[in-house]
Structure formats: C-alpha cells, structure tokens
XYZ file of C-alpha atoms in Angstrom:
578
model
C -16.224 -5.344 -7.396
C -13.656 -2.861 -6.356
C -14.812 0.679 -5.583
C -14.268 3.072 -8.342
C -15.111 6.893 -8.196
C -14.488 10.105 -9.925
C -15.110 13.638 -8.586
C -15.426 16.419 -11.212
C -14.792 19.901 -9.815
C -15.634 22.963 -11.919
C -16.314 26.683 -11.420
C -19.923 27.469 -10.389
C -22.092 28.246 -13.371
C -19.923 26.294 -15.886
C -22.084 23.976 -17.943
C -21.931 20.242 -17.195
C -20.306 18.028 -19.845
C -22.567 15.334 -21.164
C -19.668 13.529 -22.740
C -18.131 12.835 -19.258
C -21.296 11.029 -18.097
C -21.595 9.095 -21.334
C -17.915 7.896 -21.247
C -18.205 6.914 -17.682
C -21.554 5.187 -18.204
C -19.721 2.762 -20.502
C -17.577 1.763 -17.543
C -20.716 1.314 -15.335
C -20.105 4.513 -13.371
C -23.181 6.514 -12.748
C -23.803 10.107 -11.534
C -24.682 9.695 -7.714
C -24.248 13.302 -6.506
C -24.299 16.717 -8.105
C -23.992 20.337 -7.023
C -23.146 23.644 -8.652
C -19.439 22.770 -8.500
C -19.080 19.046 -7.955
C -20.350 15.872 -9.565
C -19.483 12.368 -8.240
C -19.624 9.334 -10.506
C -19.201 5.860 -8.918
C -19.851 2.102 -9.650
C -21.609 1.576 -6.296
C -24.138 4.173 -5.225
C -24.630 2.565 -1.846
C -21.099 3.389 -0.910
C -21.911 7.123 -0.713
C -22.384 8.873 2.568
C -23.368 12.427 2.814
C -23.556 15.096 5.654
C -24.823 18.351 4.278
C -22.134 19.513 1.722
C -19.729 16.676 2.660
C -19.861 13.690 0.455
C -17.700 10.529 1.137
C -17.401 7.480 -1.130
C -16.046 4.090 0.046
C -16.217 1.958 3.139
C -16.841 3.957 6.393
C -17.062 2.684 10.006
C -17.995 4.363 13.244
C -15.075 4.509 15.682
C -16.545 1.504 17.628
C -16.112 -0.388 14.211
C -19.841 -0.301 13.417
C -20.390 -0.051 9.643
C -21.885 3.342 8.638
C -25.014 2.837 6.604
C -24.858 3.896 2.949
C -27.131 6.321 1.054
C -27.869 9.953 2.031
C -27.560 10.344 5.749
C -27.961 14.090 6.048
C -28.031 15.388 9.571
C -26.290 12.540 11.468
C -23.498 14.914 12.379
C -22.769 18.464 11.734
C -19.646 17.891 9.689
C -17.944 21.321 9.223
C -14.539 20.241 7.859
C -12.846 17.005 6.735
C -10.884 16.739 9.973
C -14.148 16.037 11.834
C -14.730 12.909 9.667
C -11.288 11.611 10.831
C -12.455 12.080 14.470
C -15.633 10.148 14.055
C -15.110 7.524 11.369
C -12.470 5.423 9.667
C -12.361 3.136 6.579
C -11.271 3.165 3.000
C -12.637 6.224 1.372
C -12.268 9.729 -0.262
C -14.465 12.627 0.545
C -15.425 15.937 -0.867
C -16.123 18.953 1.233
C -17.696 22.154 -0.173
C -17.516 25.518 1.487
C -18.292 29.054 0.143
C -14.874 29.684 -1.374
C -13.288 26.208 -2.011
C -13.692 22.428 -2.618
C -11.549 20.108 -0.625
C -10.873 16.460 -1.415
C -9.499 14.194 1.236
C -7.932 10.808 1.103
C -8.163 8.669 4.239
C -5.084 7.728 6.146
C -5.207 4.006 5.438
C -4.460 4.526 1.753
C -6.555 1.488 0.787
C -8.495 3.460 -1.756
C -6.065 5.054 -4.197
C -6.638 8.707 -5.226
C -5.202 10.513 -8.321
C -6.018 13.737 -9.889
C -5.375 16.125 -12.914
C -6.774 19.296 -14.382
C -7.742 19.910 -18.026
C -9.612 22.813 -19.442
C -9.982 24.330 -15.972
C -11.768 21.190 -14.590
C -10.196 19.061 -11.926
C -10.804 15.377 -12.098
C -10.056 13.246 -8.893
C -10.448 9.506 -9.266
C -9.765 6.058 -7.843
C -7.609 4.996 -10.840
C -5.868 6.635 -13.767
C -7.846 4.885 -16.525
C -10.962 6.737 -15.152
C -9.092 9.954 -15.310
C -8.255 9.408 -18.901
C -11.742 8.356 -19.879
C -13.380 11.354 -18.141
C -10.997 13.998 -19.385
C -10.557 12.453 -22.818
C -6.739 12.828 -22.259
C -4.036 10.358 -22.978
C -1.184 11.498 -20.786
C 2.494 11.390 -22.040
C 5.148 9.597 -20.103
C 7.379 11.922 -18.144
C 10.805 10.473 -18.473
C 12.291 12.592 -15.764
C 9.724 11.386 -13.197
C 10.100 7.819 -14.477
C 13.751 8.042 -13.490
C 12.737 9.331 -10.198
C 10.387 6.459 -9.693
C 13.120 4.030 -10.090
C 15.367 5.937 -7.877
C 13.214 6.680 -4.769
C 12.935 3.039 -3.767
C 9.250 2.786 -3.143
C 8.812 6.226 -1.375
C 5.249 7.312 -2.326
C 5.299 10.559 -4.176
C 2.876 13.279 -5.186
C 4.191 13.362 -8.759
C 3.951 10.392 -11.077
C 5.483 9.132 -14.321
C 2.654 10.492 -16.351
C 2.579 14.164 -17.215
C -0.189 16.122 -15.539
C -1.178 13.138 -13.275
C -0.752 13.499 -9.496
C -1.214 11.269 -6.556
C -3.054 12.536 -3.430
C -1.150 10.788 -0.608
C -2.995 9.249 2.338
C -3.933 11.677 5.083
C -3.753 14.673 2.692
C -6.380 17.069 1.321
C -6.535 18.735 -2.035
C -7.886 22.242 -1.776
C -9.232 23.702 -4.986
C -9.903 27.438 -5.002
C -10.609 29.380 -8.198
C -9.068 26.846 -10.460
C -5.906 26.452 -8.417
C -5.027 23.466 -6.189
C -2.963 23.060 -2.976
C -2.238 19.969 -0.932
C -2.104 19.984 2.789
C -1.568 17.279 5.459
C -4.707 16.611 7.594
C -3.716 13.416 9.432
C -0.165 12.871 10.866
C 1.002 9.589 12.410
C 3.057 11.644 14.810
C -0.059 12.671 16.689
C -0.496 8.979 17.721
C 3.021 8.420 19.090
C 2.436 10.111 22.465
C -0.874 8.551 23.171
C -1.388 6.030 25.927
C -0.562 2.631 24.559
C -3.201 -0.112 24.818
C -2.675 -3.132 26.937
C -2.486 -6.385 25.136
C -6.148 -7.300 25.532
C -7.276 -3.879 24.372
C -4.919 -4.074 21.324
C -6.152 -7.532 20.417
C -9.783 -6.314 20.475
C -8.935 -3.210 18.399
C -7.355 -5.403 15.668
C -10.209 -8.019 15.720
C -12.935 -5.408 15.639
C -11.491 -3.846 12.564
C -11.221 -7.089 10.749
C -14.628 -8.199 11.768
C -16.077 -4.882 10.582
C -14.445 -5.367 7.248
C -15.881 -8.826 7.012
C -19.418 -7.598 7.522
C -19.168 -5.677 4.237
C -19.052 -8.585 1.901
C -21.183 -11.655 1.222
C -18.212 -13.883 0.148
C -14.453 -13.370 0.934
C -11.278 -14.874 -0.539
C -8.289 -14.619 1.810
C -4.636 -15.194 1.060
C -2.779 -16.993 3.846
C 0.670 -18.134 4.434
C 0.468 -19.372 7.952
C 2.556 -16.392 8.950
C 1.495 -14.047 11.802
C -0.157 -11.266 9.769
C -2.366 -13.213 7.353
C -3.237 -15.526 10.285
C -4.500 -12.658 12.416
C -6.716 -11.526 9.483
C -8.051 -15.039 9.052
C -8.818 -15.157 12.781
C -10.802 -12.046 12.732
C -12.835 -13.159 9.609
C -13.174 -16.868 10.693
C -16.893 -16.721 11.501
C -17.828 -15.411 8.069
C -20.114 -17.982 6.426
C -18.425 -17.669 3.079
C -14.743 -17.395 3.801
C -12.383 -19.250 1.493
C -8.609 -19.247 1.993
C -5.789 -19.908 -0.478
C -2.121 -20.228 -0.523
C 0.344 -20.189 -3.353
C 3.700 -21.862 -3.462
C 6.954 -21.884 -5.554
C 8.721 -24.990 -6.639
C 11.441 -24.434 -3.983
C 11.033 -25.315 -0.269
C 11.890 -21.705 0.776
C 8.851 -20.539 -1.044
C 6.454 -23.316 -0.032
C 4.422 -22.313 2.929
C 1.627 -24.773 2.424
C 2.284 -26.814 5.563
C 1.975 -23.676 7.673
C -1.288 -22.610 5.800
C -2.786 -26.036 6.374
C -2.109 -25.884 10.093
C -3.825 -22.536 10.281
C -6.787 -23.652 8.181
C -7.349 -26.731 10.462
C -7.038 -24.684 13.664
C -9.703 -22.117 12.403
C -11.809 -24.463 10.370
C -11.482 -22.659 7.127
C -11.536 -24.332 3.689
C -8.065 -23.898 1.952
C -7.168 -24.067 -1.695
C -3.514 -24.731 -2.537
C -1.776 -23.662 -5.771
C 1.663 -23.255 -7.219
C 2.988 -20.481 -9.335
C 2.512 -21.158 -13.072
C 5.162 -19.954 -15.432
C 2.729 -20.212 -18.474
C 0.760 -17.322 -16.953
C 3.505 -14.902 -17.284
C 3.822 -12.611 -20.400
C 6.940 -10.461 -20.199
C 5.414 -8.048 -22.724
C 2.666 -7.146 -20.362
C 2.829 -4.972 -17.235
C 1.186 -5.990 -13.877
C 1.006 -2.181 -13.061
C -0.501 -0.898 -16.222
C -3.348 0.578 -14.262
C -1.024 2.818 -12.306
C 0.601 6.187 -13.257
C 4.031 4.919 -12.498
C 5.765 1.458 -13.012
C 6.168 -0.671 -9.783
C 5.223 -4.231 -10.731
C 7.053 -7.555 -11.153
C 6.280 -10.260 -13.668
C 5.483 -12.853 -10.969
C 2.500 -10.705 -9.973
C 0.769 -11.679 -13.230
C 0.573 -15.345 -12.079
C -0.661 -14.405 -8.685
C -3.339 -11.968 -9.937
C -4.641 -14.444 -12.535
C -5.068 -17.148 -9.845
C -6.663 -14.656 -7.560
C -9.225 -13.583 -10.300
C -9.947 -17.191 -11.097
C -10.550 -18.101 -7.523
C -12.780 -15.081 -6.811
C -14.936 -16.022 -9.813
C -15.089 -19.648 -8.754
C -16.243 -18.660 -5.235
C -18.195 -15.594 -6.285
C -16.060 -13.584 -3.897
C -16.765 -9.917 -3.438
C -13.577 -9.134 -1.577
C -9.931 -10.312 -1.409
C -8.447 -10.042 2.157
C -4.642 -10.141 2.879
C -2.266 -9.559 5.735
C -0.386 -6.956 3.483
C 0.979 -4.175 5.732
C 1.288 -6.274 8.865
C 5.077 -6.247 8.984
C 4.958 -2.537 8.724
C 2.249 -1.591 11.260
C 3.375 -4.223 13.792
C 6.957 -2.963 13.270
C 9.110 -5.949 12.177
C 12.533 -4.611 12.730
C 15.986 -5.886 13.263
C 17.335 -2.386 14.113
C 18.955 -1.179 17.366
C 16.724 1.862 17.235
C 14.313 0.471 20.083
C 17.376 0.677 22.373
C 17.965 4.252 21.432
C 14.306 5.073 22.032
C 14.292 3.487 25.482
C 17.357 5.437 26.455
C 15.992 8.807 25.199
C 12.774 8.012 27.154
C 14.724 7.715 30.339
C 14.912 3.919 30.623
C 16.775 2.541 33.652
C 19.903 0.475 33.234
C 17.863 -2.579 33.828
C 15.494 -1.502 31.146
C 18.330 -0.826 28.777
C 20.083 -4.131 29.494
C 16.690 -5.984 28.851
C 16.108 -4.316 25.432
C 19.816 -4.825 24.451
C 19.547 -8.550 25.166
C 16.207 -8.629 23.297
C 17.882 -7.094 20.225
C 20.854 -9.598 20.536
C 18.440 -12.607 20.596
C 16.372 -11.235 17.710
C 19.304 -10.485 15.388
C 22.016 -12.894 16.558
C 24.303 -9.908 17.127
C 26.700 -9.437 19.968
C 26.221 -6.462 22.407
C 29.197 -4.798 20.754
C 27.630 -5.070 17.317
C 24.421 -3.586 18.557
C 26.357 -0.671 20.201
C 28.154 0.010 16.997
C 24.762 0.364 15.209
C 23.378 2.521 18.121
C 26.200 5.055 17.364
C 25.016 5.479 13.696
C 21.447 6.312 14.836
C 20.509 9.985 14.827
C 19.828 11.239 18.399
C 20.183 14.921 18.204
C 17.158 17.223 17.343
C 16.185 17.001 13.723
C 15.148 14.325 11.189
C 15.556 10.788 12.620
C 15.018 8.837 9.376
C 16.616 9.282 5.959
C 14.956 7.321 3.162
C 17.513 5.287 1.163
C 17.272 5.430 -2.573
C 17.909 2.663 -4.924
C 20.520 3.510 -7.522
C 20.990 -0.087 -8.847
C 21.625 -0.259 -12.503
C 20.664 3.432 -13.147
C 22.661 5.609 -15.398
C 25.327 7.706 -13.562
C 23.764 10.927 -14.791
C 20.354 9.956 -13.328
C 22.016 9.089 -10.002
C 23.985 12.364 -9.958
C 20.920 14.425 -10.582
C 18.642 12.871 -7.985
C 21.117 12.441 -5.198
C 21.121 16.254 -4.879
C 17.456 16.076 -3.878
C 16.300 15.152 -0.386
C 13.823 12.304 -0.375
C 10.892 13.670 1.593
C 7.303 12.717 2.622
C 4.920 14.701 4.701
C 4.895 11.916 7.357
C 8.707 11.855 7.715
C 8.639 15.407 8.966
C 8.392 14.650 12.634
C 8.993 16.822 15.777
C 12.576 17.799 16.346
C 12.726 15.676 19.432
C 11.093 12.657 17.758
C 12.291 9.181 18.664
C 14.377 7.427 15.910
C 12.586 4.090 16.436
C 9.186 5.623 15.899
C 10.574 7.521 12.856
C 11.560 4.119 11.351
C 8.216 2.660 12.278
C 6.467 5.493 10.461
C 8.693 4.994 7.485
C 7.729 1.384 7.328
C 4.105 2.417 7.334
C 4.786 4.887 4.471
C 6.279 1.985 2.441
C 3.149 -0.085 2.996
C 1.149 2.790 1.572
C 2.924 2.122 -1.729
C 1.537 -1.431 -1.705
C -1.932 -0.099 -1.889
C -1.466 1.026 -5.457
C -0.600 -2.499 -6.560
C -4.054 -3.893 -7.099
C -6.119 -2.889 -10.146
C -9.439 -1.071 -9.307
C -10.772 -2.953 -12.339
C -10.588 -6.276 -10.389
C -14.058 -7.969 -10.141
C -13.670 -7.962 -6.295
C -12.602 -5.377 -3.655
C -9.034 -5.651 -2.449
C -9.001 -5.287 1.356
C -6.005 -5.041 3.725
C -7.535 -4.868 7.176
C -4.227 -4.536 9.036
C -3.918 -1.046 7.371
C -7.077 0.244 9.044
C -6.622 3.491 10.795
C -7.450 2.488 14.358
C -4.874 -0.399 14.041
C -2.216 2.013 12.694
C -2.948 4.471 15.427
C -2.860 1.816 18.193
C 0.558 0.380 16.989
C 2.086 3.866 16.739
C 1.307 4.386 20.376
C 3.134 1.212 21.400
C 6.868 1.833 22.414
C 9.193 0.567 19.822
C 11.018 -1.782 22.348
C 7.794 -3.659 22.986
C 8.052 -4.895 19.312
C 11.211 -6.845 20.121
C 10.559 -7.781 23.831
C 11.708 -11.388 24.404
C 13.858 -11.454 21.264
C 10.859 -11.942 18.905
C 9.793 -9.663 16.045
C 6.451 -8.046 16.251
C 6.501 -9.279 19.898
C 3.748 -7.120 21.158
C 1.439 -8.503 18.513
C 2.523 -12.061 18.993
C 1.850 -11.738 22.779
C -1.607 -10.287 22.125
C -2.722 -13.239 19.994
C -0.822 -16.103 21.772
C -4.129 -17.688 22.996
C -5.873 -17.456 19.613
C -3.482 -18.903 17.053
C -1.592 -22.296 16.900
C 1.902 -22.483 18.122
C 3.203 -22.989 14.565
C 2.022 -19.434 13.772
C 3.052 -17.622 17.021
C 6.538 -19.234 17.116
C 7.299 -19.184 13.383
C 10.299 -17.064 12.525
C 10.988 -17.826 8.889
C 9.326 -16.125 5.893
C 8.569 -17.571 2.499
C 8.237 -15.710 -0.798
C 8.177 -16.068 -4.552
C 11.880 -15.483 -5.149
C 12.482 -18.888 -6.633
C 9.584 -18.268 -9.154
C 10.995 -14.812 -9.978
C 14.374 -16.428 -10.842
C 12.591 -19.082 -12.815
C 10.968 -16.416 -14.939
C 14.381 -14.745 -15.617
C 16.090 -17.990 -16.476
C 13.337 -19.145 -18.783
C 13.090 -15.931 -20.671
C 16.679 -14.674 -20.383
C 17.456 -14.288 -24.189
C 14.153 -12.399 -24.713
C 14.669 -10.333 -21.576
C 18.177 -9.412 -22.590
C 16.976 -8.286 -25.982
C 14.004 -6.345 -24.615
C 16.103 -4.418 -22.003
C 19.206 -3.767 -24.165
C 16.986 -2.478 -27.008
C 14.487 -0.915 -24.616
C 13.172 2.645 -24.011
C 14.950 2.860 -20.562
C 18.374 2.607 -22.337
C 17.366 4.834 -25.240
C 16.263 7.561 -22.769
C 19.445 7.201 -20.763
C 17.728 6.027 -17.526
C 19.652 2.760 -17.089
C 23.417 2.059 -17.307
C 23.794 -0.080 -20.406
C 27.125 -1.616 -19.379
C 26.043 -2.532 -15.890
C 22.801 -3.927 -17.262
C 24.519 -6.084 -19.782
C 26.752 -7.589 -17.123
C 23.802 -8.180 -14.893
C 21.800 -10.028 -17.611
C 24.073 -13.141 -17.535
C 23.565 -16.602 -16.140
C 26.475 -16.142 -13.818
C 25.042 -12.948 -12.398
C 21.593 -14.630 -11.892
C 23.198 -17.655 -10.294
C 24.718 -15.389 -7.613
C 21.286 -13.709 -7.004
C 22.633 -10.441 -8.217
C 20.224 -7.736 -9.387
C 17.255 -10.080 -10.193
C 14.703 -7.934 -8.208
C 15.779 -4.810 -10.115
C 15.853 -6.706 -13.561
C 12.235 -7.784 -12.873
C 11.380 -4.226 -12.051
C 12.999 -2.877 -15.246
C 11.276 -5.582 -17.290
C 7.925 -4.662 -15.967
C 8.696 -0.949 -16.561
C 9.393 -1.564 -20.299
C 5.998 -3.280 -20.474
C 4.440 -0.234 -18.644
C 6.092 2.072 -21.116
C 4.733 0.116 -24.111
C 1.284 0.078 -22.619
C 1.100 3.868 -21.976
C 2.839 4.721 -25.290
C 0.155 2.776 -27.250
C -2.761 3.410 -24.893
C -3.078 -0.264 -24.341
C -4.302 -0.296 -20.781
C -5.786 -3.834 -20.747
C -5.233 -5.639 -17.389
C -2.484 -8.274 -17.421
C -4.753 -10.609 -15.544
C -7.388 -10.903 -18.333
C-alpha cells in the first residue's frame, strides 16, 4: 500500500489528544514515534528511520543505492540537521528534526511523497495527504475561491498555497521550521547546486539510472509497471527486469495515434516481461466524480478515472505492492525543441564549430531552418537576471480573474537561479518543477505504492550536470539518455520519435457526454463564482469547437474541477477509482 504518515507538532507539556490516535487508528495508522513535542502516525512502521532526534518516514537509500534498513537505527550517523540527510541518503520521504528551540519538517527533493500541512488550535499537522489532515484535526476546510482561480491560472506551477483554506503544500526540497507556534518555510535543496558539477560520462550516467531503478525494485515483492514502448518507461522496465514478480501493462485508445501496443510488445519481448494489454473504457468514467478529490486543489481529468480503475484492478489481480512508471522522464532527461541549448553553448564559450554543430542539431530535431532558430535565439534572455518566465494559462477564465493574477509574478523557489544562470538550464529546471506537480496526481489511498524512479534525486542531480546541448546532439531529443542506453534497448525504442496519448479517449468522453457537460459547466460553481468566462465557455462547448480540437483539455480540467468542488463542498472524499 502507499505510504501514509502524519506528524503532529505541539508545544512541550501540552497534553496529547487521544481522539487523534483513535481517528487515525480507523484508517490503519498507528503511533510509531513520540516525544515531548512530536508524534508520528503511519501505516507502515518499518518505513521509519531514526537518528537521535531525527525521524524519517518513507523509502530511504544510501548514496550507493543500498536500501537503508527500517526500524530504529540510532547512532548510524550523527545527524545534526536535515541537510546532512540529503548528503548521505536519497529516496521518497519526509523527516522531522527536533532541536532545543524548534521542530523542522523536510520534504525530500524528488517530491514522490506528497506533504501538506495546516495548524489548528496551536497544533501543527503535517501529512502525506489532505484526508489525513482532516481526520486528525477534525476540520473540514472550506474552498478558497481566490486560490482556486489561481490554480487554474498558474498552468501547473506547484504552489505553497492550495484551494482549501488553511491547507498548505510543503514543496520538494523545502523545510518547514516550527518555532513557538509559528511556521516558516526555507529552501534546503536547490537544483542550481547541481548545474556546475562535472557531468558523468555515458556509462556512469547509465549506471546511476539503473542503480536507482534497481534499488526501488528491491523494496517490493510484486511490481506492476506501465509501459508504452517509449524511452522513459522502457528504461524503468530495463532496470526492474530481473524482478521475479514484474508485470507490465499498456493501455490504448481507439485511435491509432493513441495505440502504442506494438511498441510495448516489442519491449516486452526484448526484456522477457509479461505484458497485459487494455483499452480505455468509456463506461468507467463518471463525470460527476473527480480523479483529484484526494488533493487540496483540482488538477485531474476525467480520463484518469479509467486509467486508475484499470490500475487498481491489475494491482489486485497480481497482488502488486507497487506501480512503477516512466513519469518525469521527459522532464529530467530534458525533452526540448527550444533553441536554448545553442544560447547555453554560446554563453559557455563554445567555438564556432561547436555552435554550428548545435545549430544543425536543433534544425534536425525541430525541422526548422537556421534563420528560424536564430529568430528564436533573439527572444531568449541572455543578460543577468531571471532566465525563465513561467507561462500562465488564461484559457476560458473570466477577464477579471486574468487581470488580477497577471499583475503577480509566477514564482517558485527553484526558478530563482544565479544572475548568470544559463537559459537552457533554467528551462530544464522548470521542466523538473512541472514534473513535481505530477507527483500529487496519485491517491495515497491506493492499495499500492506509486513509484516514479526517474524522479530519484541522484538521477535528477546527474541530469542537471549534463550540458543542455548534449540533450539534442545528433538531432534527437533526450539524446544523452538515448546514447547511454543504445546497447540495452531495442532499436524500436531508441529510434522512436513519436508519442502516443489518451487525447482520442478524452475527446470521446466530451462528445459522449456533451449535453450533460454543457449543463454542468454552464450551471456550475465556477461560473457562479465568476472564475470562468461564460460566453467563451458556451462557445467552446459546441460540436464544431470540439471538432477543431479547441479547448478540450481545458474543458476536461474545468469538468473535473466542478466535481472536485462538489466533493469538498459535501465532504464526499471517496476515491473515484472505487
């Protein structure tokens, strides 16, 4: 099952609440650590590690990818602050560090284990999921309509604030310092510290990636892995292929562009992995339910319901303890069609021969002419200062909402790089930030642990040290990674350039339910609260608009948002996959 935890932080001497323990016991969470200020409740006691007054919960590995044994390991290292844990270990975890005057909660840089917090009656609760926060605190948070509008506007940028009043997200690589009933967030891990490191050679990089995947595979008796026959999921399958109970699956749409089964079959044959094939089932979609009801902000799509239900069914069928995916691979391996690598190479003193080589690589990759690439180069920031500006999504939002939020700069701690930072690396980091948002998508109430090995900290750090122009060398996307795994994967994977996806199924959902969707959105809470533009929405909800492909992604988002609003308004937090 997925790891679930809750830290309760209170002033010393304050009596412990028995009701918290009783409520959490009903969810199979037990008290596994207690001090004068902190209690830790969790569903898997063996996932706790302890060094003196430092307590971590989750999956932890040594820097050489050796799994760190669970239970109390007092005295292994003299851990004096959370930063020292980052130096010696990696994984998917949160930790609590107690000192004389404060308590610090840290979320690891991978972001694989979500972390949310709130404070009620002078007690801080920090948990893996919001349903746990509600259960422990006895609170039912109200929807924050202002922040809900922000969520729709910021276009996937992870934020500290959420769409539930009083609920906050601790971002990856951040610590929450609690001192005398007050809390402050500070950054403890920055991707920019990795950019100037010596890049690994291809063999070393390959070994880092495989070591991380293998380390994850040792943690579970049975693994279900989603594969498409694309580069990222194939690398994960390669690293886990020797696991005795590894089962792969692939899911297709009814349209050839969303059918990747032939690629998945080729991979399964090459690695000798059993493969289950399925197609998206329209009957598994209920437009009145949200696939993101577990989260403190909307962010789901209706098609996720069909995927999640299949996933849960297969996990039960194979008694799988974990679900592995290639999520985040495009981001950490830097899949980019930008001219930024050319600017990076110029700023790093590349010779004319170097610059010509990278220019031609970008032309081959994008199909652009050199002049088209040069025009894009002129638009890329090169002077000291921020090198990446996050683009919002104002699609179908009310003009007043757009006018309000466009005055605010979209920021994130990791976007604040050195003044002389490289624009290609800034974009690379922005892509990793976007991947962090994907980590919130899967419900911690799943009967298995969602694992995305390519988001492991050592892999992220290694990828950030690789110059951006190496990611497009030879005119291939993710070129450095492709070259590292050329001898391990079939040519159909290494040479593949097309990507599939569930777009056809998404449009099928909209067309099949269009009258009900139109009614739900035009009579919905988003319009009543002046968050969406009613006239623009009405024009988008037509067969003609859908036929042209216009707005369908946003419409699916708004549809799931309405279901999310209904769920939190009525305290109906049942998973959509049940």
